[in-house]
Tab-separated table of C-alpha atoms in Angstrom:
chain	number	residue	atom	x	y	z
A	79	MET	CA	28.712	28.213	4.586
A	80	GLU	CA	30.178	25.098	6.182
A	81	LYS	CA	27.554	25.484	8.894
A	82	LEU	CA	24.899	24.683	6.304
A	83	MET	CA	26.483	21.264	5.878
A	84	LYS	CA	26.481	20.615	9.591
A	85	ILE	CA	22.969	21.541	10.671
A	86	ASP	CA	21.863	19.132	13.397
A	87	ARG	CA	19.126	16.923	11.940
A	88	ARG	CA	17.117	17.448	15.130
A	89	ILE	CA	16.787	21.141	14.334
A	90	ILE	CA	15.324	20.189	10.946
A	91	TYR	CA	12.886	17.820	12.675
A	92	ILE	CA	11.771	20.533	15.132
A	93	ILE	CA	11.187	23.055	12.345
A	94	GLY	CA	9.222	20.423	10.410
A	95	VAL	CA	7.112	19.562	13.452
A	96	CYS	CA	6.358	23.266	14.025
A	97	VAL	CA	5.240	23.645	10.408
A	98	VAL	CA	2.998	20.557	10.620
A	99	VAL	CA	1.380	21.590	13.911
A	100	PHE	CA	0.928	25.242	12.892
A	101	THR	CA	-0.667	24.486	9.510
A	102	MET	CA	-2.835	21.823	11.129
A	103	LEU	CA	-4.195	24.204	13.746
A	104	TYR	CA	-4.379	27.249	11.464
A	105	PRO	CA	-5.318	26.052	7.947
A	106	ILE	CA	-4.440	28.429	5.128
A	107	GLY	CA	-6.912	26.966	2.639
A	108	LEU	CA	-4.592	26.725	-0.369
A	109	PRO	CA	-6.507	25.942	-3.572
A	110	VAL	CA	-6.446	22.348	-4.881
A	111	LYS	CA	-6.523	22.079	-8.678
A	112	ILE	CA	-7.956	18.819	-9.972
A	113	SER	CA	-5.558	16.929	-12.241
A	114	ASP	CA	-6.402	14.926	-15.357
A	115	LEU	CA	-5.322	11.738	-13.571
A	116	ALA	CA	-7.821	12.325	-10.754
A	117	ARG	CA	-10.585	12.960	-13.324
A	118	GLN	CA	-9.616	9.776	-15.184
A	119	THR	CA	-9.708	7.777	-11.948
A	120	TYR	CA	-13.031	9.248	-10.906
A	121	ALA	CA	-14.511	8.521	-14.343
A	122	ALA	CA	-13.247	4.932	-14.228
A	123	VAL	CA	-15.290	4.313	-11.072
A	124	GLU	CA	-18.219	6.536	-11.985
A	125	ASN	CA	-18.751	4.992	-15.421
A	126	LEU	CA	-19.033	1.369	-14.334
A	127	PRO	CA	-22.437	-0.099	-15.246
A	128	ASP	CA	-25.313	0.385	-12.805
A	129	GLY	CA	-25.551	-2.485	-10.327
A	130	SER	CA	-21.864	-3.338	-10.669
A	131	LEU	CA	-19.990	-5.384	-8.110
A	132	VAL	CA	-16.598	-4.016	-7.101
A	133	ILE	CA	-13.853	-5.427	-4.933
A	134	ILE	CA	-12.106	-2.949	-2.670
A	135	SER	CA	-8.838	-4.331	-1.385
A	136	PRO	CA	-7.114	-2.462	1.464
A	137	MET	CA	-3.635	-3.942	0.942
A	138	TYR	CA	-2.071	-2.102	3.874
A	139	ASP	CA	-1.475	-2.159	7.593
A	140	ALA	CA	-1.484	0.548	10.258
A	141	GLY	CA	1.779	2.024	8.973
A	142	ALA	CA	0.175	3.354	5.793
A	143	MET	CA	-3.285	4.202	7.040
A	144	GLY	CA	-2.485	7.907	7.306
A	145	GLU	CA	-2.504	8.136	3.527
A	146	LEU	CA	-4.605	5.145	2.498
A	147	HIS	CA	-7.536	5.469	4.916
A	148	PRO	CA	-8.817	8.603	3.129
A	149	MET	CA	-8.473	6.728	-0.184
A	150	PHE	CA	-10.465	3.776	1.116
A	151	THR	CA	-13.066	6.251	2.367
A	152	VAL	CA	-13.522	7.939	-1.029
A	153	PHE	CA	-13.527	4.667	-2.959
A	154	PHE	CA	-16.087	3.091	-0.628
A	155	TYR	CA	-18.156	6.267	-0.539
A	156	HIS	CA	-18.122	6.594	-4.323
A	157	ALA	CA	-19.059	2.931	-4.842
A	158	ALA	CA	-21.839	3.184	-2.248
A	159	LYS	CA	-23.119	6.419	-3.780
A	160	ARG	CA	-23.309	4.736	-7.185
A	161	GLY	CA	-25.167	1.792	-5.697
A	162	TYR	CA	-22.512	-0.810	-6.467
A	163	LYS	CA	-22.255	-4.006	-4.449
A	164	ILE	CA	-18.984	-3.973	-2.509
A	165	VAL	CA	-16.726	-6.831	-1.428
A	166	VAL	CA	-13.849	-5.853	0.858
A	167	VAL	CA	-11.019	-8.389	0.907
A	168	ASN	CA	-7.259	-8.402	0.975
A	169	THR	CA	-4.417	-10.842	1.305
A	170	SER	CA	-1.323	-10.861	3.491
A	171	TRP	CA	-1.874	-7.406	5.030
A	172	VAL	CA	-3.511	-8.720	8.176
A	173	GLN	CA	-4.710	-5.448	9.690
A	174	GLY	CA	-6.183	-3.833	6.566
A	175	PRO	CA	-9.784	-5.100	6.607
A	176	GLN	CA	-9.962	-4.727	10.379
A	177	LEU	CA	-8.809	-1.112	10.197
A	178	VAL	CA	-11.210	-0.112	7.431
A	179	HIS	CA	-14.269	-1.879	8.848
A	180	PRO	CA	-15.495	1.066	10.995
A	181	ILE	CA	-15.174	3.413	7.993
A	182	ALA	CA	-17.133	1.013	5.794
A	183	GLU	CA	-19.806	0.585	8.466
A	184	GLU	CA	-20.219	4.346	8.836
A	185	ILE	CA	-20.626	4.936	5.098
A	186	ALA	CA	-22.863	1.890	4.712
A	187	LYS	CA	-25.103	3.304	7.443
A	188	GLU	CA	-25.196	6.657	5.648
A	189	PHE	CA	-26.491	4.984	2.471
A	190	GLY	CA	-28.619	2.363	4.225
A	191	LEU	CA	-26.516	-0.529	2.905
A	192	VAL	CA	-27.134	-3.912	4.503
A	193	TYR	CA	-24.144	-6.024	5.533
A	194	GLY	CA	-24.109	-9.323	3.666
A	195	GLU	CA	-26.535	-8.069	1.013
A	196	ASP	CA	-25.036	-4.837	-0.303
A	197	TRP	CA	-21.515	-5.137	1.038
A	198	ILE	CA	-19.327	-7.587	2.878
A	199	ASN	CA	-15.928	-7.631	4.517
A	200	LEU	CA	-14.201	-10.957	3.897
A	201	GLY	CA	-11.215	-9.933	5.988
A	202	SER	CA	-7.565	-10.657	5.331
A	203	LYS	CA	-6.626	-13.945	3.712
A	204	PRO	CA	-3.139	-15.448	3.887
A	205	GLY	CA	-1.307	-16.567	0.790
A	206	GLY	CA	-0.636	-13.445	-1.279
A	207	SER	CA	-0.524	-14.342	-4.956
A	208	VAL	CA	-1.587	-17.928	-4.195
A	209	PHE	CA	-4.809	-16.684	-2.587
A	210	LEU	CA	-5.510	-14.363	-5.536
A	211	GLN	CA	-5.014	-17.151	-8.033
A	212	ALA	CA	-7.277	-19.440	-5.996
A	213	ALA	CA	-9.943	-16.704	-5.739
A	214	VAL	CA	-10.023	-16.445	-9.534
A	215	THR	CA	-11.231	-20.020	-9.783
A	216	ASP	CA	-13.136	-20.313	-6.488
A	217	LEU	CA	-13.538	-17.289	-4.208
A	218	TRP	CA	-15.734	-19.209	-1.788
A	219	GLY	CA	-13.195	-21.975	-1.382
A	220	ALA	CA	-10.313	-19.544	-1.060
A	221	ALA	CA	-11.944	-17.136	1.364
A	222	LEU	CA	-14.061	-19.570	3.428
A	223	THR	CA	-15.375	-17.016	5.952
A	224	ASP	CA	-16.132	-13.335	6.278
A	225	TYR	CA	-14.432	-10.867	8.605
A	226	THR	CA	-16.379	-12.226	11.592
A	227	ASN	CA	-15.585	-15.880	10.771
A	228	ARG	CA	-19.106	-16.657	9.499
A	229	PRO	CA	-19.233	-18.943	6.418
A	230	ILE	CA	-19.540	-16.773	3.326
A	231	ALA	CA	-22.238	-19.028	1.899
A	232	SER	CA	-24.610	-17.499	4.454
A	233	PHE	CA	-24.449	-14.054	2.815
A	234	PRO	CA	-26.689	-13.283	-0.216
A	235	ILE	CA	-24.113	-10.949	-1.812
A	236	MET	CA	-21.721	-13.886	-2.204
A	237	ASN	CA	-24.144	-15.589	-4.597
A	238	ARG	CA	-23.183	-12.833	-7.018
A	239	VAL	CA	-19.511	-13.535	-6.847
A	240	PRO	CA	-18.469	-17.217	-6.755
A	241	LYS	CA	-15.110	-16.317	-8.290
A	242	ILE	CA	-13.173	-13.200	-9.262
A	243	THR	CA	-13.670	-13.093	-13.006
A	244	ALA	CA	-14.955	-10.417	-15.378
A	245	GLU	CA	-18.301	-12.212	-15.448
A	246	PHE	CA	-18.926	-11.465	-11.781
A	247	VAL	CA	-16.646	-8.543	-10.867
A	248	ASN	CA	-16.764	-5.207	-12.683
A	249	ALA	CA	-13.664	-3.635	-11.164
A	250	CYS	CA	-11.032	-4.039	-8.476
A	251	LEU	CA	-10.091	-0.991	-6.417
A	252	VAL	CA	-6.785	-1.781	-4.757
A	253	LEU	CA	-5.071	0.384	-2.140
A	254	ASP	CA	-1.393	-0.323	-2.296
A	255	CYS	CA	1.627	0.335	-0.088
A	256	GLY	CA	4.022	-2.503	-0.889
A	257	THR	CA	4.252	-6.164	-1.826
A	258	PRO	CA	1.898	-7.879	-2.350
A	259	GLY	CA	-0.006	-4.948	-3.765
A	260	ALA	CA	-1.591	-3.580	-6.904
A	261	PRO	CA	0.972	-5.160	-9.291
A	262	THR	CA	0.215	-8.529	-7.654
A	263	TRP	CA	-3.494	-8.060	-8.341
A	264	LEU	CA	-2.656	-7.021	-11.899
A	265	THR	CA	-0.479	-10.074	-12.513
A	266	TYR	CA	-2.736	-12.763	-11.059
A	267	VAL	CA	-6.237	-11.339	-11.372
A	268	ASN	CA	-6.809	-8.276	-13.502
A	269	GLU	CA	-4.569	-8.943	-16.498
A	270	PRO	CA	-5.500	-12.643	-16.943
A	271	GLU	CA	-9.202	-12.054	-16.226
A	272	ASN	CA	-9.456	-8.701	-18.007
A	273	ILE	CA	-11.027	-6.940	-15.013
A	274	PRO	CA	-10.436	-3.158	-14.750
A	275	LEU	CA	-7.956	-2.283	-12.008
A	276	ILE	CA	-8.105	1.109	-10.322
A	277	VAL	CA	-5.572	1.812	-7.601
A	278	GLY	CA	-4.752	4.120	-4.736
A	279	GLU	CA	-1.036	4.545	-4.156
A	280	ILE	CA	0.948	6.027	-1.308
A	281	GLN	CA	2.951	9.079	-2.420
A	282	MET	CA	6.198	7.100	-2.302
A	283	SER	CA	5.003	4.505	-4.827
A	284	VAL	CA	3.513	6.911	-7.365
A	285	PRO	CA	6.559	7.182	-9.701
A	286	GLU	CA	7.081	3.421	-9.970
A	287	ASN	CA	3.382	2.830	-10.691
A	288	MET	CA	2.890	5.565	-13.279
A	289	PRO	CA	3.989	3.284	-16.164
A	290	TYR	CA	0.989	1.050	-15.421
A	291	VAL	CA	-1.320	4.034	-15.859
A	292	ALA	CA	0.421	5.058	-19.078
A	293	SER	CA	0.069	1.521	-20.451
A	294	GLY	CA	-3.615	1.405	-19.536
A	295	GLN	CA	-3.120	-1.542	-17.173
A	296	TYR	CA	-4.385	0.673	-14.351
A	297	LYS	CA	-7.587	2.391	-15.438
A	298	GLY	CA	-6.976	5.066	-12.838
A	299	MET	CA	-4.792	5.906	-9.868
A	300	ILE	CA	-5.240	8.049	-6.792
A	301	ALA	CA	-1.730	9.449	-6.588
A	302	GLY	CA	-0.880	9.965	-2.940
A	303	SER	CA	-2.478	12.373	-0.523
A	304	ARG	CA	-2.746	15.101	-3.135
A	305	GLY	CA	-4.543	12.785	-5.568
A	306	CYS	CA	-6.911	11.758	-2.799
A	307	ALA	CA	-7.720	15.400	-2.024
A	308	GLU	CA	-8.628	15.909	-5.679
A	309	TYR	CA	-10.789	12.776	-5.636
A	310	GLU	CA	-12.540	14.002	-2.479
A	311	LEU	CA	-13.466	17.186	-4.322
A	312	LEU	CA	-14.723	15.247	-7.343
A	313	VAL	CA	-16.842	12.905	-5.276
A	314	GLY	CA	-18.189	15.810	-3.201
A	315	ARG	CA	-16.992	14.613	0.185
A	316	PRO	CA	-14.093	16.754	1.459
A	317	GLY	CA	-12.246	14.748	4.088
A	318	LYS	CA	-8.868	14.225	5.700
A	319	ALA	CA	-6.869	14.467	2.484
A	320	ILE	CA	-8.167	17.967	1.711
A	321	LYS	CA	-7.329	19.065	5.255
A	322	ALA	CA	-3.801	17.667	4.860
A	323	GLN	CA	-2.953	19.679	1.752
A	324	ASP	CA	-1.961	22.911	3.520
A	325	THR	CA	0.485	20.965	5.642
A	326	MET	CA	1.844	18.924	2.745
A	327	SER	CA	2.359	22.024	0.580
A	328	SER	CA	4.146	23.825	3.437
A	329	ILE	CA	6.333	20.798	4.144
A	330	ALA	CA	7.179	20.453	0.427
A	331	LEU	CA	8.242	24.116	0.444
A	332	LEU	CA	10.306	23.627	3.595
A	333	ILE	CA	12.060	20.522	2.266
A	334	THR	CA	12.813	22.324	-1.009
A	335	LEU	CA	14.350	25.165	1.007
A	336	PHE	CA	16.513	22.716	2.961
A	337	ILE	CA	17.635	21.008	-0.252
A	338	VAL	CA	18.602	24.364	-1.787
A	339	LEU	CA	20.473	25.408	1.372
A	340	GLY	CA	22.209	22.035	1.575
A	341	ASN	CA	23.317	22.273	-2.040
A	342	ILE	CA	24.568	25.843	-1.599
A	343	GLY	CA	26.606	24.640	1.368
A	344	TYR	CA	27.887	21.619	-0.594
A	345	LEU	CA	28.857	23.572	-3.702
A	346	THR	CA	30.535	26.334	-1.693
A	347	THR	CA	32.633	23.949	0.396
A	348	LYS	CA	33.448	21.886	-2.711
A	349	LYS	CA	34.983	24.974	-4.394
A	350	LYS	CA	37.239	25.524	-1.397
B	135	MET	CA	-8.447	21.629	25.034
B	136	ASN	CA	-10.438	18.551	25.963
B	137	LEU	CA	-8.181	15.660	27.002
B	138	SER	CA	-9.394	12.259	25.810
B	139	THR	CA	-10.738	9.762	28.341
B	140	ASN	CA	-10.418	6.852	25.896
B	141	PRO	CA	-7.696	4.409	27.113
B	142	GLY	CA	-7.071	3.309	23.508
B	143	ILE	CA	-6.247	6.859	22.456
B	144	TRP	CA	-3.979	7.244	25.497
B	145	ALA	CA	-2.118	4.046	24.565
B	146	GLN	CA	-1.754	5.262	20.976
B	147	ALA	CA	-0.487	8.688	22.046
B	148	ILE	CA	2.035	7.324	24.553
B	149	CYS	CA	3.373	4.782	22.017
B	150	ILE	CA	3.654	7.443	19.303
B	151	LEU	CA	5.592	9.778	21.607
B	152	ALA	CA	7.779	6.883	22.788
B	153	VAL	CA	8.677	5.948	19.219
B	154	TYR	CA	9.416	9.535	18.203
B	155	THR	CA	11.895	9.918	21.094
B	156	TYR	CA	14.269	7.994	18.787
B	157	LEU	CA	14.584	11.128	16.684
B	158	TYR	CA	16.502	12.691	19.571
B	159	LYS	CA	18.661	9.616	20.148
B	160	ASP	CA	18.467	5.906	20.953
B	161	ASN	CA	16.972	5.471	24.425
B	162	PRO	CA	15.252	2.886	26.685
B	163	ILE	CA	11.760	4.360	26.100
B	164	TRP	CA	12.111	3.837	22.363
B	165	ARG	CA	13.460	0.336	22.838
B	166	PHE	CA	10.551	-0.539	25.108
B	167	ALA	CA	8.094	0.697	22.470
B	168	GLU	CA	9.935	-1.169	19.712
B	169	THR	CA	10.087	-4.518	21.508
B	170	THR	CA	6.488	-4.175	22.690
B	171	TYR	CA	5.370	-3.589	19.109
B	172	LEU	CA	7.375	-6.533	17.769
B	173	GLY	CA	6.011	-8.834	20.467
B	174	LEU	CA	2.435	-7.737	19.912
B	175	ALA	CA	2.704	-7.950	16.128
B	176	THR	CA	4.217	-11.455	16.246
B	177	ALA	CA	1.546	-12.689	18.651
B	178	TYR	CA	-1.206	-11.066	16.574
B	179	TRP	CA	-0.003	-12.700	13.346
B	180	PHE	CA	0.361	-16.095	14.985
B	181	VAL	CA	-3.107	-16.046	16.547
B	182	PHE	CA	-4.663	-14.635	13.376
B	183	TYR	CA	-3.228	-17.296	11.093
B	184	PHE	CA	-3.838	-20.090	13.568
B	185	HIS	CA	-7.523	-19.321	14.100
B	186	ASN	CA	-8.415	-18.004	10.666
B	187	TYR	CA	-6.549	-20.458	8.516
B	188	ILE	CA	-4.920	-23.451	10.158
B	189	VAL	CA	-7.886	-24.307	12.407
B	190	VAL	CA	-10.412	-23.651	9.640
B	191	PHE	CA	-8.569	-25.785	7.089
B	192	VAL	CA	-7.919	-28.658	9.468
B	193	LYS	CA	-11.457	-28.639	10.878
B	194	ASP	CA	-13.434	-27.986	7.682
B	195	ASN	CA	-11.323	-29.229	4.799
B	196	VAL	CA	-9.492	-32.142	6.377
B	197	MET	CA	-11.800	-33.460	9.108
B	198	GLN	CA	-15.228	-32.604	7.661
B	199	ASN	CA	-14.630	-32.795	3.908
B	200	GLY	CA	-11.981	-35.505	4.041
B	201	GLU	CA	-9.486	-33.580	1.912
B	202	TRP	CA	-6.578	-35.474	3.403
B	203	HIS	CA	-4.046	-34.227	0.848
B	204	TYR	CA	-3.832	-31.002	2.860
B	205	ILE	CA	-1.962	-33.020	5.495
B	206	LEU	CA	0.924	-33.429	3.045
B	207	ALA	CA	1.197	-29.646	2.795
B	208	ILE	CA	1.084	-29.333	6.575
B	209	ILE	CA	3.842	-31.948	6.984
B	210	LEU	CA	5.938	-30.215	4.325
B	211	GLY	CA	5.461	-26.887	6.097
B	212	LEU	CA	6.385	-28.315	9.494
B	213	MET	CA	9.607	-29.744	8.049
B	214	ILE	CA	11.015	-26.210	8.076
B	215	PHE	CA	11.450	-26.585	11.845
B	216	PHE	CA	14.067	-29.303	11.315
B	217	ARG	CA	16.573	-26.483	11.002
B	218	TYR	CA	16.555	-26.371	14.813
B	219	VAL	CA	17.798	-29.970	14.918
B	220	PRO	CA	21.377	-29.818	13.562
B	221	SER	CA	21.611	-33.494	12.620
B	222	LEU	CA	18.371	-33.314	10.569
B	223	ALA	CA	18.677	-29.717	9.375
B	224	TRP	CA	19.050	-30.889	5.756
B	225	LEU	CA	15.361	-31.891	5.797
B	226	ALA	CA	14.404	-28.214	6.136
B	227	ARG	CA	15.712	-27.675	2.609
B	228	TYR	CA	12.866	-29.663	1.087
B	229	PRO	CA	10.038	-27.238	1.875
B	230	MET	CA	12.277	-24.324	0.874
B	231	SER	CA	13.278	-25.904	-2.438
B	232	PHE	CA	9.654	-26.835	-3.118
B	233	TRP	CA	8.568	-23.269	-2.399
B	234	VAL	CA	11.313	-21.693	-4.525
B	235	GLY	CA	10.603	-24.054	-7.428
B	236	PHE	CA	6.867	-23.515	-7.206
B	237	GLY	CA	7.317	-19.744	-6.899
B	238	THR	CA	9.663	-19.525	-9.872
B	239	GLY	CA	7.371	-21.508	-12.131
B	240	TYR	CA	4.336	-19.644	-10.883
B	241	VAL	CA	5.806	-16.206	-11.529
B	242	LEU	CA	7.113	-17.219	-14.949
B	243	GLY	CA	3.623	-18.395	-15.815
B	244	PHE	CA	1.948	-15.087	-15.060
B	245	ALA	CA	4.407	-12.205	-14.944
B	246	PRO	CA	5.532	-12.071	-18.619
B	247	ALA	CA	2.066	-10.956	-19.754
B	248	VAL	CA	2.331	-7.889	-17.520
B	249	TRP	CA	5.894	-7.106	-18.590
B	250	LEU	CA	5.139	-7.586	-22.273
B	251	THR	CA	2.299	-5.091	-22.054
B	252	GLN	CA	4.792	-2.621	-20.602
B	253	VAL	CA	7.246	-3.351	-23.409
B	254	ARG	CA	4.535	-3.072	-26.078
B	255	THR	CA	3.302	0.277	-24.783
B	256	SER	CA	6.825	1.681	-24.849
B	257	PHE	CA	6.651	1.564	-28.646
B	258	ILE	CA	5.006	4.941	-29.080
B	259	ALA	CA	4.612	7.382	-31.949
B	260	LEU	CA	7.258	10.093	-31.968
B	261	ASN	CA	4.679	12.839	-32.475
B	262	SER	CA	5.297	14.901	-29.365
B	263	VAL	CA	8.230	16.146	-27.321
B	264	GLU	CA	7.019	14.058	-24.369
B	265	ASN	CA	7.002	10.844	-26.404
B	266	VAL	CA	10.445	11.562	-27.838
B	267	LEU	CA	11.800	12.121	-24.321
B	268	ILE	CA	10.228	8.846	-23.161
B	269	VAL	CA	11.795	6.838	-25.991
B	270	ILE	CA	15.207	8.475	-25.459
B	271	GLY	CA	14.894	7.720	-21.754
B	272	ILE	CA	14.088	4.052	-22.312
B	273	LEU	CA	16.923	3.489	-24.781
B	274	ALA	CA	19.496	5.490	-22.821
B	275	THR	CA	18.609	3.844	-19.511
B	276	LEU	CA	18.783	0.369	-21.038
B	277	THR	CA	22.172	1.257	-22.540
B	278	TYR	CA	23.405	2.246	-19.090
B	279	PHE	CA	22.700	-1.291	-17.897
B	280	PHE	CA	24.463	-3.000	-20.826
B	281	PHE	CA	27.490	-4.028	-18.813
B	282	THR	CA	28.809	-6.279	-21.569
B	283	ILE	CA	29.500	-3.314	-23.855
B	284	ALA	CA	32.516	-1.190	-23.003
B	285	LYS	CA	31.469	2.289	-21.905
B	286	GLU	CA	34.836	3.593	-23.233
B	287	ASN	CA	33.210	3.700	-26.665
B	288	PRO	CA	32.256	7.409	-26.925
B	289	VAL	CA	28.847	6.707	-28.502
B	290	VAL	CA	27.837	4.021	-26.002
B	291	GLY	CA	29.371	5.986	-23.135
B	292	GLY	CA	27.532	9.159	-24.166
B	293	ILE	CA	24.174	7.397	-24.405
B	294	ALA	CA	24.807	5.685	-21.062
B	295	GLU	CA	25.576	9.077	-19.535
B	296	VAL	CA	22.189	10.346	-20.708
B	297	GLY	CA	20.666	7.202	-19.185
B	298	LYS	CA	22.392	7.996	-15.897
B	299	TRP	CA	20.754	11.428	-15.873
B	300	TYR	CA	17.348	9.864	-16.464
B	301	ILE	CA	17.970	7.471	-13.557
B	302	MET	CA	19.057	10.337	-11.316
B	303	ILE	CA	15.918	12.310	-12.163
B	304	ALA	CA	13.747	9.251	-11.456
B	305	LEU	CA	15.528	8.635	-8.147
B	306	GLY	CA	15.172	12.322	-7.236
B	307	SER	CA	11.463	12.111	-7.910
B	308	ALA	CA	11.211	8.953	-5.820
B	309	PHE	CA	13.161	10.619	-3.009
B	310	GLY	CA	10.893	13.676	-3.030
B	311	ASN	CA	7.798	11.500	-2.924
B	312	THR	CA	9.277	9.395	-0.121
B	313	VAL	CA	10.009	12.479	1.994
B	314	LEU	CA	6.479	13.783	1.497
B	315	TYR	CA	5.023	10.369	2.313
B	316	ARG	CA	6.967	10.208	5.582
B	317	TRP	CA	5.738	13.659	6.560
B	318	ASN	CA	2.210	12.627	5.702
B	319	LEU	CA	2.593	9.715	8.108
B	320	PHE	CA	3.756	12.164	10.756
B	321	LEU	CA	0.788	14.411	10.032
B	322	SER	CA	-1.546	11.504	10.665
B	323	ARG	CA	0.185	10.724	13.998
B	324	ALA	CA	0.228	14.431	14.949
B	325	ASN	CA	-3.504	14.437	14.352
B	326	THR	CA	-3.854	11.563	16.842
B	327	ILE	CA	-1.822	13.466	19.462
B	328	ILE	CA	-3.263	16.940	19.014
B	329	VAL	CA	-6.861	16.318	17.994
B	330	ASP	CA	-7.740	12.857	19.340
B	331	TRP	CA	-5.658	12.875	22.525
B	332	LEU	CA	-5.273	16.495	23.589
B	333	GLY	CA	-8.645	17.442	22.138
B	334	VAL	CA	-7.403	20.622	20.473
B	335	THR	CA	-9.768	21.527	17.631
B	336	PRO	CA	-8.214	23.139	14.552
């Protein structure tokens, strides 16, 4: 039993890698049941008034794109499908808007959306909470240019949103992997301005953000990769998150097995 | 198998493999990847902020619009570099103290509304097992953090013990989610290696 306590971590890594690669190449097709939270999140986006303007904020860098790219895809796709005007902007996470731009362009092309009229990418703005607070009173002054450094006054869509208030913005869809993130938006924009906040969270941050859902401060939350897979089913566009579920379920099973074995080893050696 | 001819994908794949060599043990390939990343990231941030913010503000706001008060902020920001001059290092404290003071006041102005909503919504009707468990959890966990009350008192100690169990369950949940998140990151990188680089189709 002592051997269980001394398994080389590299053996665990190799087994994990084998499971990931095998389930990726040979999908099992495990069923994905849609949770109430996913339905609530979907409804929060779906039930916005026709012609709404939404802000999608990819508050992440390359490190989190594995989980948050599929969430950006479903949010953008859903908003485009509903015919909402879309403003992509973030603060502090420099790479976010650059990373999501090709995805946005592809979906925009699919729906015939025109850049600058139906959607715009304002890029990443420095300042964190200071930028958000400034954008509440004057988005034009705070953002200055779009993703390609053109003055935002030259884009018709910006006439609809001079500042981020409930009068001009119907909802903020924030993809969050750290600080500043969704709670920052909540504190400086959504709570003071009473704008609905709907978030996408990496798996790791789900527990700490659940209280915001329970309190109604988040109108919905895509909870990790699994939540995104459910949202993909609801929106009718199966993507990367659905494909990942076989692997994630197998890995969860494997980790559980290792935890059980580790505890058996621990308890047995403790008795001795 | 259809090996990619895209140099970007090759660079990604080689960097991913270089970084993952650390899982075996610390080695020069990993260190090369790490320092390359840090250098690139630092340069990227510097150029990004310089061209997208500093240049724009100086050119548009200060020079074109005559908003000269921005210069005060720039001078204050530059004062941070006095820390490299030992005899004048004390001047670097001014921007820091300004920033800390501003930040503290700023947060206190906005954050309580968010916290108070959390507090308000923790007052829930005890009409279900779930709600009862939530209320017990809140009270017991708060009791655990009352360090001014002696835990030797059997009642306080008992409640704090329940709070400790709640904390352990929450941490266990966070740990499980963290492990899954890390594997999800690996899945995304494995997809780059196997599908994008090697061209193996699932």
